[in-house]
Coordinates of C-alpha atoms in Angstrom, one line a residue:
Chain O
T1 CA 21.3 2.5 -18.5
P2 CA 24.0 -0.3 -19.0
S3 CA 23.1 -4.0 -18.9
M4 CA 23.1 -5.2 -15.7
Q5 CA 22.2 -8.5 -14.9
L6 CA 20.0 -8.2 -11.7
T7 CA 19.6 -10.6 -9.1
P8 CA 16.1 -11.7 -8.4
L9 CA 16.3 -9.9 -5.5
I10 CA 16.1 -6.9 -7.2
N11 CA 14.4 -7.3 -10.6
Y12 CA 11.2 -6.2 -8.6
F13 CA 12.1 -2.8 -8.3
T14 CA 13.3 -2.2 -11.7
D15 CA 9.8 -2.9 -12.7
T16 CA 8.4 0.5 -10.7
Q17 CA 9.6 3.3 -12.6
G18 CA 13.2 3.4 -11.8
L19 CA 12.4 3.5 -8.0
F20 CA 15.4 1.3 -7.7
L21 CA 17.8 3.1 -9.9
K22 CA 16.6 6.6 -8.0
A23 CA 17.3 4.7 -4.7
L24 CA 20.8 3.5 -5.7
T25 CA 21.9 6.9 -6.5
G26 CA 22.1 7.7 -2.9
W27 CA 24.7 5.2 -2.0
E28 CA 28.2 5.4 -1.1
S29 CA 30.0 2.1 -2.3
W30 CA 28.0 -1.1 -4.3
D31 CA 28.8 -4.4 -3.6
L32 CA 28.8 -6.9 -6.6
R33 CA 28.9 -10.5 -6.9
I34 CA 31.1 -11.7 -9.1
K35 CA 30.9 -14.8 -11.0
T36 CA 33.9 -16.3 -13.0
K37 CA 33.4 -19.2 -15.4
N38 CA 37.2 -19.9 -16.3
E39 CA 40.7 -19.6 -15.4
E40 CA 41.2 -16.7 -17.6
E41 CA 38.5 -15.0 -15.6
V42 CA 40.1 -15.1 -12.7
K43 CA 43.2 -13.5 -13.6
Q44 CA 41.8 -10.6 -15.0
L45 CA 40.1 -10.3 -11.7
Q46 CA 43.0 -10.7 -10.1
F47 CA 44.6 -8.1 -12.1
L48 CA 41.8 -6.1 -11.0
E49 CA 42.6 -6.5 -7.1
S50 CA 45.8 -4.7 -8.0
L51 CA 45.0 -2.0 -8.6
E52 CA 44.8 -0.3 -5.5
H53 CA 43.8 3.3 -6.5
L54 CA 40.2 2.0 -7.1
E55 CA 40.2 1.2 -3.6
L56 CA 38.2 -2.4 -4.1
D57 CA 37.8 -4.3 -1.1
F58 CA 37.3 -8.5 -2.2
W59 CA 35.8 -10.4 0.8
I60 CA 36.3 -13.2 -0.9
N61 CA 39.8 -13.1 -2.9
P62 CA 39.6 -14.1 -6.6
S63 CA 41.1 -17.9 -6.6
A64 CA 39.3 -20.3 -8.7
P65 CA 36.4 -20.2 -11.0
A66 CA 33.8 -22.3 -9.2
L67 CA 33.6 -20.2 -6.4
P68 CA 31.8 -16.2 -6.5
V69 CA 33.7 -13.8 -5.5
D70 CA 32.1 -10.5 -3.5
V71 CA 33.5 -6.7 -4.1
R72 CA 33.1 -3.6 -2.3
I73 CA 33.4 -0.7 -4.6
P74 CA 33.3 2.8 -3.7
A75 CA 31.1 4.7 -6.1
V76 CA 33.3 6.9 -7.3
S77 CA 35.1 3.5 -8.9
V78 CA 32.2 1.8 -9.6
Q79 CA 31.7 3.0 -13.6
S80 CA 35.2 2.0 -14.4
V81 CA 34.9 -1.7 -13.0
K82 CA 31.6 -2.2 -14.8
A83 CA 33.0 -1.2 -17.8
F84 CA 35.6 -3.2 -16.9
L85 CA 34.1 -5.7 -16.5
E86 CA 31.7 -5.9 -19.5
S87 CA 34.3 -5.5 -21.7
Q88 CA 35.7 -9.0 -20.6
G89 CA 32.4 -10.7 -20.8
I90 CA 32.8 -11.6 -17.1
E91 CA 29.3 -11.7 -15.2
Y92 CA 28.3 -9.9 -12.1
S93 CA 25.2 -8.8 -10.1
I94 CA 24.6 -6.5 -7.6
L95 CA 24.0 -7.6 -4.0
I96 CA 21.8 -5.2 -2.0
E97 CA 23.8 -3.5 0.6
D98 CA 21.0 -2.7 3.1
L99 CA 18.3 -4.8 2.8
Q100 CA 16.2 -3.0 5.5
D101 CA 15.6 -0.1 3.1
V102 CA 15.0 -2.3 0.3
L103 CA 12.2 -4.1 2.5
D104 CA 11.3 -0.9 3.6
M105 CA 11.0 0.7 -0.1
E106 CA 9.2 -2.7 -0.9
K107 CA 6.6 -2.2 2.0
Q108 CA 5.6 1.6 0.5
D109 CA 5.6 0.5 -3.1
M110 CA 3.0 -2.2 -1.9
A111 CA 1.1 0.2 -0.1
E112 CA 1.0 2.4 -2.9
S113 CA -0.5 -0.2 -5.1
A114 CA -3.2 -1.3 -3.5
Q115 CA -4.7 2.1 -3.0
R116 CA -4.2 2.9 -6.8
E117 CA -7.9 2.1 -8.5
R118 CA -8.8 -0.9 -9.9
S119 CA -10.7 -1.6 -12.2
T120 CA -14.4 -2.2 -11.6
S121 CA -14.8 -6.0 -12.5
F122 CA -14.3 -7.8 -8.6
D123 CA -10.8 -9.4 -8.4
F124 CA -11.4 -13.1 -7.2
G125 CA -7.9 -13.6 -7.4
S126 CA -7.4 -11.4 -4.0
Y127 CA -8.1 -11.6 -0.2
H128 CA -10.8 -8.6 0.2
T129 CA -12.7 -7.0 3.4
L130 CA -16.4 -7.5 4.2
D131 CA -17.3 -4.2 2.9
D132 CA -15.9 -5.0 -0.8
I133 CA -17.1 -8.6 -0.3
Y134 CA -20.6 -7.4 0.5
A135 CA -21.0 -4.8 -2.3
E136 CA -19.9 -7.7 -4.6
L137 CA -23.1 -9.2 -3.1
D138 CA -25.0 -6.7 -4.5
H139 CA -23.3 -6.1 -8.0
L140 CA -24.0 -9.9 -8.4
A141 CA -27.5 -9.5 -7.2
S142 CA -28.0 -7.0 -9.3
E143 CA -26.6 -8.3 -12.9
Y144 CA -28.6 -11.5 -12.9
S145 CA -32.4 -11.8 -12.7
F146 CA -32.5 -15.3 -10.8
V147 CA -29.9 -14.0 -7.6
E148 CA -30.9 -12.1 -4.7
K149 CA -29.3 -11.1 -1.9
I150 CA -31.2 -12.0 1.4
Q151 CA -30.5 -11.7 5.0
I152 CA -30.6 -14.3 7.1
G153 CA -30.0 -12.2 10.2
E154 CA -27.5 -10.1 12.2
S155 CA -24.1 -10.9 14.1
Y156 CA -23.4 -10.4 17.7
E157 CA -22.0 -7.0 16.8
K158 CA -25.3 -6.2 14.4
R159 CA -23.6 -6.9 11.1
P160 CA -25.7 -8.4 8.7
L161 CA -25.5 -11.8 7.6
Y162 CA -26.3 -11.8 4.0
A163 CA -26.8 -14.4 1.7
L164 CA -27.4 -15.3 -2.2
K165 CA -30.2 -16.6 -3.4
F166 CA -30.2 -18.8 -6.9
S167 CA -33.3 -19.2 -7.9
T168 CA -35.1 -19.3 -11.5
G169 CA -38.5 -20.2 -10.0
G170 CA -41.0 -22.2 -8.5
S171 CA -42.2 -22.1 -4.9
G172 CA -40.2 -23.9 -1.9
R173 CA -38.1 -25.7 -4.4
P174 CA -36.0 -28.4 -2.9
A175 CA -32.3 -26.5 -1.9
I176 CA -28.7 -26.8 -1.3
W177 CA -26.9 -24.6 1.4
L178 CA -23.6 -23.8 1.5
D179 CA -21.4 -21.3 3.7
A180 CA -17.7 -19.9 3.9
G181 CA -15.6 -18.2 6.9
I182 CA -17.6 -20.0 9.8
H183 CA -14.1 -19.9 11.1
S184 CA -13.0 -16.1 10.6
R185 CA -9.4 -17.0 9.9
E186 CA -10.0 -19.3 7.3
W187 CA -9.5 -16.7 4.6
V188 CA -9.5 -18.7 1.4
T189 CA -13.2 -19.8 1.9
Q190 CA -14.6 -16.0 1.9
A191 CA -12.5 -15.8 -1.3
S192 CA -13.7 -19.2 -2.7
A193 CA -17.2 -18.5 -2.3
L194 CA -17.1 -15.5 -4.0
W195 CA -15.9 -16.8 -7.1
I196 CA -18.0 -19.8 -7.1
A197 CA -21.2 -17.6 -6.5
N198 CA -19.9 -16.0 -9.7
Q199 CA -19.0 -19.2 -11.5
I200 CA -23.1 -20.3 -10.7
A201 CA -24.2 -17.4 -11.8
S202 CA -22.6 -16.7 -15.0
G203 CA -22.6 -20.1 -15.6
Y204 CA -26.4 -20.6 -15.9
G205 CA -27.6 -21.1 -19.3
T206 CA -23.9 -21.9 -21.0
D207 CA -23.0 -24.7 -18.3
S208 CA -25.5 -27.6 -19.0
S209 CA -24.7 -28.8 -15.2
N210 CA -25.5 -25.2 -13.3
T211 CA -28.3 -25.0 -15.6
S212 CA -29.7 -28.2 -14.6
L213 CA -29.3 -28.1 -11.0
L214 CA -30.6 -24.3 -10.8
D215 CA -34.0 -25.3 -13.4
K216 CA -35.1 -27.8 -10.7
M217 CA -33.3 -26.4 -7.2
D218 CA -32.5 -23.2 -5.2
L219 CA -28.9 -22.3 -3.8
F220 CA -28.1 -20.6 -0.8
L221 CA -24.5 -19.4 -0.2
L222 CA -23.7 -17.6 2.9
P223 CA -20.1 -16.6 2.4
V224 CA -19.3 -14.4 5.7
A225 CA -20.9 -16.7 7.7
N226 CA -18.5 -14.9 11.0
P227 CA -18.7 -11.5 10.0
D228 CA -17.3 -10.1 13.2
G229 CA -14.4 -12.7 13.6
F230 CA -13.7 -11.5 9.5
V231 CA -13.5 -7.9 10.5
Y232 CA -11.3 -8.4 13.6
T233 CA -9.2 -10.5 11.7
H234 CA -8.5 -7.6 9.3
T235 CA -8.4 -4.9 12.3
S236 CA -6.3 -7.0 14.7
N237 CA -5.7 -10.6 14.8
R238 CA -5.2 -12.3 11.3
M239 CA -5.3 -15.7 13.6
W240 CA -9.0 -15.3 15.2
R241 CA -11.3 -18.2 15.0
K242 CA -14.5 -17.6 17.3
T243 CA -17.2 -15.1 16.8
R244 CA -16.7 -12.1 18.7
S245 CA -19.2 -12.2 22.0
K246 CA -18.6 -11.2 25.1
N247 CA -18.2 -13.9 27.7
P248 CA -19.7 -13.1 30.9
G249 CA -17.2 -13.3 33.5
S250 CA -14.0 -13.8 31.2
V251 CA -11.9 -11.3 29.8
C252 CA -11.6 -13.6 26.8
Y253 CA -13.9 -13.2 23.9
G254 CA -15.8 -15.4 21.6
V255 CA -16.9 -18.7 20.7
D256 CA -16.1 -21.4 18.5
P257 CA -19.2 -21.3 16.2
N258 CA -18.4 -24.3 14.7
R259 CA -19.0 -26.4 18.4
N260 CA -21.9 -24.5 18.8
W261 CA -24.7 -26.4 16.8
D262 CA -27.1 -28.5 18.8
A263 CA -25.6 -31.9 17.9
G264 CA -23.8 -33.7 20.7
F265 CA -23.2 -30.2 22.4
G266 CA -20.7 -29.8 25.1
G267 CA -19.5 -33.2 24.5
P268 CA -15.7 -34.6 23.8
G269 CA -14.0 -32.8 21.1
A270 CA -15.4 -29.3 22.1
S271 CA -13.6 -26.9 25.4
N272 CA -15.7 -25.6 28.3
K273 CA -13.4 -22.6 28.6
P274 CA -14.0 -19.2 27.1
C275 CA -10.3 -18.6 26.7
S276 CA -10.1 -21.9 24.2
D277 CA -10.5 -21.5 20.4
S278 CA -12.7 -24.5 20.2
Y279 CA -14.7 -23.1 23.3
H280 CA -18.4 -24.5 22.4
G281 CA -20.2 -21.4 24.1
P282 CA -22.4 -21.4 27.0
S283 CA -25.4 -23.6 25.6
A284 CA -25.9 -24.7 22.1
N285 CA -27.2 -22.0 19.5
S286 CA -26.3 -19.6 22.0
E287 CA -24.2 -17.7 19.3
V288 CA -26.8 -15.6 17.1
E289 CA -25.0 -16.7 14.0
V290 CA -25.5 -20.1 14.6
K291 CA -29.1 -19.7 15.4
S292 CA -29.6 -17.6 12.4
V293 CA -28.8 -20.6 10.1
A294 CA -30.5 -23.2 11.9
D295 CA -33.4 -21.3 12.2
F296 CA -33.7 -20.2 8.8
I297 CA -33.0 -24.0 7.4
K298 CA -35.7 -25.2 9.8
N299 CA -38.1 -22.8 8.7
H300 CA -37.5 -23.5 4.7
G301 CA -37.8 -26.9 5.3
N302 CA -36.8 -28.1 2.1
F303 CA -32.7 -28.3 2.1
K304 CA -31.1 -31.8 0.5
A305 CA -27.6 -30.5 1.2
F306 CA -25.5 -28.9 3.4
L307 CA -22.0 -27.7 2.5
T308 CA -19.3 -25.6 4.5
L309 CA -16.2 -24.7 3.5
H310 CA -13.3 -24.6 5.8
S311 CA -9.6 -24.8 5.7
Y312 CA -6.7 -25.9 5.8
S313 CA -5.8 -29.4 5.4
Q314 CA -7.8 -30.5 2.3
L315 CA -10.3 -33.2 3.6
L316 CA -13.9 -34.1 2.5
M317 CA -15.3 -35.0 5.3
Y318 CA -19.0 -36.3 6.5
P319 CA -21.0 -36.9 9.9
Y320 CA -20.3 -37.4 12.0
G321 CA -18.1 -35.8 14.3
Y322 CA -19.6 -36.0 18.1
K323 CA -19.3 -39.5 17.9
C324 CA -17.5 -42.2 16.0
T325 CA -19.5 -44.4 14.6
R326 CA -20.9 -44.5 11.6
P327 CA -24.3 -42.6 10.1
D328 CA -26.7 -44.7 8.9
D329 CA -26.0 -43.5 4.7
Y330 CA -22.4 -44.1 5.7
A331 CA -21.8 -46.3 2.2
E332 CA -23.1 -43.6 0.0
L333 CA -21.8 -40.8 1.6
E334 CA -18.4 -42.4 1.5
S335 CA -18.7 -43.2 -2.5
L336 CA -19.8 -39.8 -3.1
G337 CA -17.1 -38.3 -1.1
R338 CA -14.6 -40.5 -3.0
A339 CA -16.0 -39.0 -6.2
A340 CA -16.0 -35.4 -5.3
A341 CA -12.3 -35.9 -4.3
N342 CA -11.5 -37.6 -7.3
A343 CA -13.2 -34.2 -9.0
I344 CA -10.9 -31.8 -7.4
K345 CA -8.3 -34.2 -7.7
S346 CA -9.0 -33.8 -11.8
V347 CA -7.9 -30.0 -12.2
Y348 CA -4.3 -29.7 -10.2
G349 CA -3.7 -33.2 -9.1
T350 CA -4.9 -31.8 -5.4
T351 CA -5.5 -34.7 -3.3
F352 CA -8.0 -34.7 -0.9
Q353 CA -8.9 -37.2 2.1
V354 CA -12.4 -38.6 2.4
G355 CA -14.0 -39.6 5.6
P356 CA -16.1 -39.2 8.3
I357 CA -15.3 -36.3 10.5
C358 CA -14.5 -38.4 13.9
T359 CA -11.9 -40.7 12.2
T360 CA -10.5 -38.7 9.2
I361 CA -9.6 -35.2 11.6
Y362 CA -10.9 -35.3 15.4
Q363 CA -13.7 -35.7 17.3
A364 CA -15.8 -32.4 17.7
S365 CA -19.0 -32.0 18.8
G366 CA -21.5 -29.5 18.0
G367 CA -20.5 -29.1 14.7
S368 CA -22.8 -27.8 11.8
I369 CA -23.0 -31.1 9.3
D370 CA -23.9 -33.3 12.4
W371 CA -26.5 -30.8 13.4
A372 CA -28.0 -30.8 9.8
Y373 CA -27.7 -34.7 8.9
D374 CA -29.6 -35.4 12.1
N375 CA -31.8 -32.8 11.0
G376 CA -33.2 -35.1 7.9
I377 CA -30.4 -33.3 5.6
K378 CA -29.1 -36.3 4.0
Y379 CA -26.0 -35.0 2.1
S380 CA -24.0 -33.0 4.6
F381 CA -20.0 -32.5 3.8
A382 CA -17.7 -30.5 5.5
F383 CA -14.5 -29.4 3.4
E384 CA -11.0 -28.4 4.4
L385 CA -9.6 -26.6 1.6
R386 CA -6.3 -25.8 0.6
D387 CA -3.1 -26.2 1.7
T388 CA -1.9 -28.7 4.2
G389 CA 0.4 -26.9 6.3
R390 CA 3.0 -25.0 4.5
Y391 CA 1.0 -21.5 4.4
G392 CA -2.3 -22.9 6.3
F393 CA -4.3 -19.9 6.6
L394 CA -2.3 -17.6 5.3
L395 CA -2.7 -19.2 1.9
P396 CA -1.4 -16.7 -0.6
A397 CA -3.6 -14.7 -2.9
N398 CA -2.7 -16.8 -6.3
Q399 CA -3.6 -19.9 -5.2
I400 CA -7.4 -18.3 -4.6
V401 CA -8.8 -19.1 -7.8
P402 CA -7.2 -22.6 -8.0
T403 CA -8.5 -23.0 -4.9
A404 CA -12.0 -21.9 -5.9
T405 CA -11.9 -23.8 -9.2
E406 CA -10.8 -27.6 -8.0
T407 CA -13.6 -27.0 -4.9
W408 CA -16.1 -26.1 -7.6
M409 CA -15.5 -29.4 -8.9
G410 CA -15.8 -31.2 -5.8
L411 CA -19.3 -29.3 -5.1
K412 CA -20.8 -30.0 -8.3
K413 CA -20.4 -33.6 -8.3
I414 CA -22.3 -33.6 -5.1
M415 CA -25.2 -31.4 -6.3
E416 CA -25.5 -33.4 -9.4
H417 CA -26.0 -36.3 -7.6
V418 CA -28.2 -34.5 -5.0
L419 CA -30.5 -33.4 -8.1
K420 CA -30.3 -36.9 -9.5
K421 CA -31.7 -38.1 -6.2
Q422 CA -34.8 -35.4 -6.6
H423 CA -37.0 -38.1 -7.9
Chain E
D1 CA 2.4 -50.9 22.2
I2 CA 5.4 -51.5 24.2
K3 CA 4.3 -52.5 27.6
D4 CA 5.3 -49.8 30.5
V5 CA 7.4 -48.0 27.9
G6 CA 5.0 -46.5 25.3
H7 CA 3.9 -46.6 21.7
K8 CA 5.7 -47.3 18.8
Y9 CA 5.4 -46.6 15.2
Y10 CA 6.9 -47.4 12.0
L11 CA 6.8 -45.0 9.0
E12 CA 7.0 -45.0 5.7
L13 CA 7.6 -41.7 4.4
E14 CA 8.3 -39.8 1.2
L15 CA 9.6 -36.6 1.8
E16 CA 9.1 -34.1 -1.0
D17 CA 11.5 -31.1 -1.6
V18 CA 9.7 -28.1 -1.0
L19 CA 10.9 -25.9 -3.4
D20 CA 11.3 -29.0 -6.2
K21 CA 8.2 -30.8 -6.0
D22 CA 9.9 -33.3 -8.5
S23 CA 12.1 -33.9 -6.3
T24 CA 11.5 -36.6 -3.8
V25 CA 13.3 -38.9 -1.4
N26 CA 12.0 -42.0 0.5
C27 CA 12.6 -42.7 4.4
T28 CA 11.4 -45.0 7.1
A29 CA 11.4 -44.1 10.8
E30 CA 10.2 -45.3 14.1
V31 CA 8.4 -43.0 16.5
L32 CA 8.3 -43.7 19.9
Y33 CA 5.9 -41.7 22.1
H34 CA 6.8 -42.4 26.1
L35 CA 4.0 -43.2 28.2
G36 CA 2.8 -41.0 31.2
N37 CA 5.7 -38.1 31.3
K38 CA 4.3 -35.5 28.7
N39 CA 7.2 -33.5 29.0
I40 CA 9.5 -36.0 27.1
A41 CA 10.1 -35.7 23.4
P42 CA 9.2 -38.7 21.6
D43 CA 12.2 -41.0 20.2
V44 CA 12.9 -40.4 16.5
Q45 CA 15.5 -42.8 14.5
F46 CA 15.2 -42.2 10.7
T47 CA 16.7 -43.4 7.4
L48 CA 16.8 -41.7 4.4
E49 CA 16.8 -44.0 1.3
G50 CA 18.7 -42.0 -1.2
E51 CA 20.4 -38.1 -0.9
L52 CA 19.3 -34.9 -0.6
K53 CA 19.9 -31.9 -3.1
S54 CA 22.7 -30.2 -2.4
T55 CA 22.2 -26.3 -1.2
E56 CA 25.4 -25.2 -0.9
E57 CA 25.8 -22.1 -3.3
A58 CA 22.1 -21.3 -2.0
D59 CA 23.4 -21.2 1.5
H60 CA 26.4 -19.2 0.6
V61 CA 24.5 -16.7 -1.1
F62 CA 22.4 -16.6 2.2
Y63 CA 25.1 -16.8 4.6
T64 CA 27.1 -13.7 2.8
R65 CA 24.2 -11.6 2.4
I66 CA 23.1 -11.1 6.0
R67 CA 27.0 -11.1 7.1
S68 CA 27.1 -8.1 4.7
L69 CA 24.5 -6.5 6.1
E70 CA 25.1 -3.0 7.8
K71 CA 21.9 -2.4 10.0
E72 CA 20.5 -5.7 11.5
L73 CA 18.0 -7.5 9.9
V74 CA 14.4 -7.1 11.4
A75 CA 11.0 -8.3 10.0
E76 CA 7.6 -9.6 11.0
N77 CA 4.7 -11.1 9.7
I78 CA 5.8 -13.9 7.4
P79 CA 3.9 -14.9 5.7
D80 CA 1.6 -11.3 5.7
S81 CA -2.0 -11.5 6.3
H82 CA -2.6 -12.3 2.3
G83 CA -0.2 -15.0 2.1
H84 CA 2.8 -13.1 0.5
V85 CA 6.4 -13.6 1.4
P86 CA 9.1 -11.1 -0.3
P87 CA 11.3 -12.9 -1.9
E88 CA 14.5 -11.7 -0.2
L89 CA 13.1 -13.0 2.9
E90 CA 12.1 -16.6 1.8
P91 CA 15.2 -18.1 3.3
L92 CA 14.6 -16.1 7.0
H93 CA 11.0 -17.7 6.5
L94 CA 12.7 -22.0 5.4
L95 CA 14.7 -21.2 8.0
A96 CA 12.3 -20.8 10.8
W97 CA 10.4 -23.6 9.3
V98 CA 13.5 -26.0 9.8
A99 CA 13.6 -24.7 13.3
S100 CA 10.2 -24.7 14.6
G101 CA 10.4 -28.3 13.7
Y102 CA 12.5 -28.6 16.8
L103 CA 9.7 -26.9 18.8
V104 CA 7.4 -29.2 17.3
W105 CA 9.4 -32.3 18.0
Q106 CA 9.9 -31.3 21.2
N107 CA 6.6 -30.6 22.2
S108 CA 4.5 -33.4 20.4
T109 CA 2.4 -35.9 21.7
E110 CA 0.2 -38.6 20.2
N111 CA -2.4 -36.1 20.9
T112 CA -1.6 -32.6 19.0
Q113 CA -0.4 -31.9 15.4
L114 CA 1.7 -28.6 16.0
Q115 CA 2.5 -26.6 12.4
L116 CA 3.9 -23.2 11.9
A117 CA 1.6 -20.5 11.3
Q118 CA 3.5 -17.4 11.1
I119 CA 6.4 -15.6 11.8
K120 CA 5.2 -12.8 14.1
H121 CA 8.7 -11.0 14.5
V122 CA 12.3 -12.2 13.3
K123 CA 15.8 -9.9 14.5
Q124 CA 18.8 -10.8 13.4
V125 CA 21.5 -10.3 16.5
K126 CA 25.1 -10.4 14.9
R127 CA 27.8 -12.1 16.7
S128 CA 31.1 -12.0 16.6
D129 CA 31.9 -15.7 15.6
E130 CA 30.9 -17.1 12.6
Y131 CA 27.1 -18.0 13.1
L132 CA 24.0 -16.2 12.3
Q133 CA 21.7 -15.5 15.0
F134 CA 18.1 -15.0 14.8
D135 CA 15.6 -14.1 17.3
Y136 CA 12.5 -15.6 16.7
V137 CA 8.9 -15.0 17.7
V138 CA 6.6 -17.8 15.8
L139 CA 2.9 -18.6 16.1
L140 CA 2.4 -22.2 16.4
H141 CA -0.7 -23.9 15.4
E142 CA -1.9 -26.4 17.5
M143 CA -4.7 -28.6 14.8
V144 CA -6.5 -30.5 17.5
S145 CA -7.2 -28.1 20.3
Q146 CA -7.2 -25.5 17.0
E147 CA -4.8 -23.2 19.7
I148 CA -2.3 -20.4 18.4
I149 CA 0.8 -20.7 20.8
P150 CA 3.5 -17.7 20.1
W151 CA 6.7 -19.4 21.0
E152 CA 10.2 -17.4 21.3
M153 CA 13.2 -19.3 19.7
T154 CA 16.5 -18.4 18.9
V155 CA 18.2 -20.0 16.2
L156 CA 21.8 -20.1 15.1
W157 CA 22.8 -21.4 11.3
H158 CA 25.9 -22.0 9.6
P159 CA 26.3 -23.3 6.6
R160 CA 28.5 -26.2 7.6
D161 CA 26.7 -27.0 10.6
G162 CA 23.4 -26.4 10.1
V163 CA 20.2 -25.3 12.3
Q164 CA 20.4 -25.0 15.9
V165 CA 17.7 -23.7 18.2
T166 CA 19.8 -22.9 21.3
W167 CA 17.1 -21.4 23.6
N168 CA 13.1 -21.2 23.0
S169 CA 10.4 -20.4 25.7
R170 CA 6.4 -21.0 24.9
Q171 CA 4.4 -17.7 25.4
P172 CA 1.3 -17.3 27.3
G173 CA -1.5 -17.5 24.8
H174 CA -2.5 -15.9 22.1
T175 CA -4.3 -12.6 22.5
S176 CA -8.0 -14.5 23.1
G177 CA -9.2 -11.3 24.3

């Protein structure tokens, strides 16, 4: 192929086995953008323009070197024009004439690429379906002897609530709770949870922090706390937040699972309307997804930390949300929160704001960390991960691993502190 | 707190170029939220301390590209579910972001925090004058209520005149069914 300078617009296509070149041959005319560097080149273009037999259509006439020149060239003249420009050393690029066709081609190509068999190892840098996530939990459990997949309960639509239990021994050791995806549209959280699970598992024995933690404490990780909502974001509505329970007497489905906990339930910061995205539900723990976790934690009886992942806003928060008064442990939680935020920042410079829910984001009743705190779990934190609104819930997949990496540094800081306080 | 008028906020901001994180400009602003009538947009006065980068060349490229399309451009779900925006649609994404800034301004109170969540649908409408026209359906995310609000808007753009939102209409709720 002749040496062509392609615009970034079409570089993508030349990488896909000449798909681009195949598509071009069917077109009747080519549009070139010509960038002249000096007066001499402008003169050459003016000469070209004068050759009527080429039937060139200059939309912008060559006049000054600074301004690019766009010209439509009938297919039959293309070779001659290109040869001429190249012989004169004049730079040009090809504008795509029919953008819609390009987009259609790209969509098709991406679909084909997604279908191609991946290597057997799980790609932590992309978004997955519930089935694929659950398969990876099985894989981690089978690969590491101290990792076990357990079922916490069942969702409204009867999907299992699977968590990973990390335990190197003992019986009823003090434990740490970590969940993600309670709000289903916050996709970076479920994705980060998987990466973190892998990090914890693979780090035991080599990472001193992981190892000292798991030698004394257990960890429970629920990567998809709202599986019905999560499936719904894949099949029907990417922006779905709530559970998928039916609300009697209403056309609207679902309850906000983070307004449904028994902590200031029904108070300010939650809606009593079923169609609202912050509907608290008919009563505390009405949602089986919430009740299952609350019961599990109460029955276990020895949780020392309750950590939950949300997106977006880049916030690190502790209680309370249902009231705007400070918790008793305010000083320690604030200090630990700041240390964790600094740890996050040390990775890529991502800044997290720290504070109680009520004053940091908004007053919100029935939230999980308030419930955990009021039930004796001092170290209760809620994270709002990347970003701050540019992509929001639709965080590009290439940010999953950086997000998970920095978040893990913050979580580790908290866990190390919790461990230190265990004697 | 201005008696019988409303609440005024004095802000010192640093503006960061979305496309170039090292490029920043300081800005001071005054925002007045009016008492009572929630249908009046807040008053905004601002002063830029410095200059914004010129986008003349990129504007020209985009303008010419769109003007030269045979078929009117149509696209949906920008970004897509995985946060991906095809590079050639990034200008349309940025344009929607600026235009939805107008919607946000016109519909903000002290108790709302609106953001553009996604472009559901965009359709170019060819015009006989020099302007580019795009009819958008966007989703706005309201942080406090957590609602997703569909909104239609007609956006006009020209390199010389910038962005105008000539028509907009809030659509009934997002499918809570």
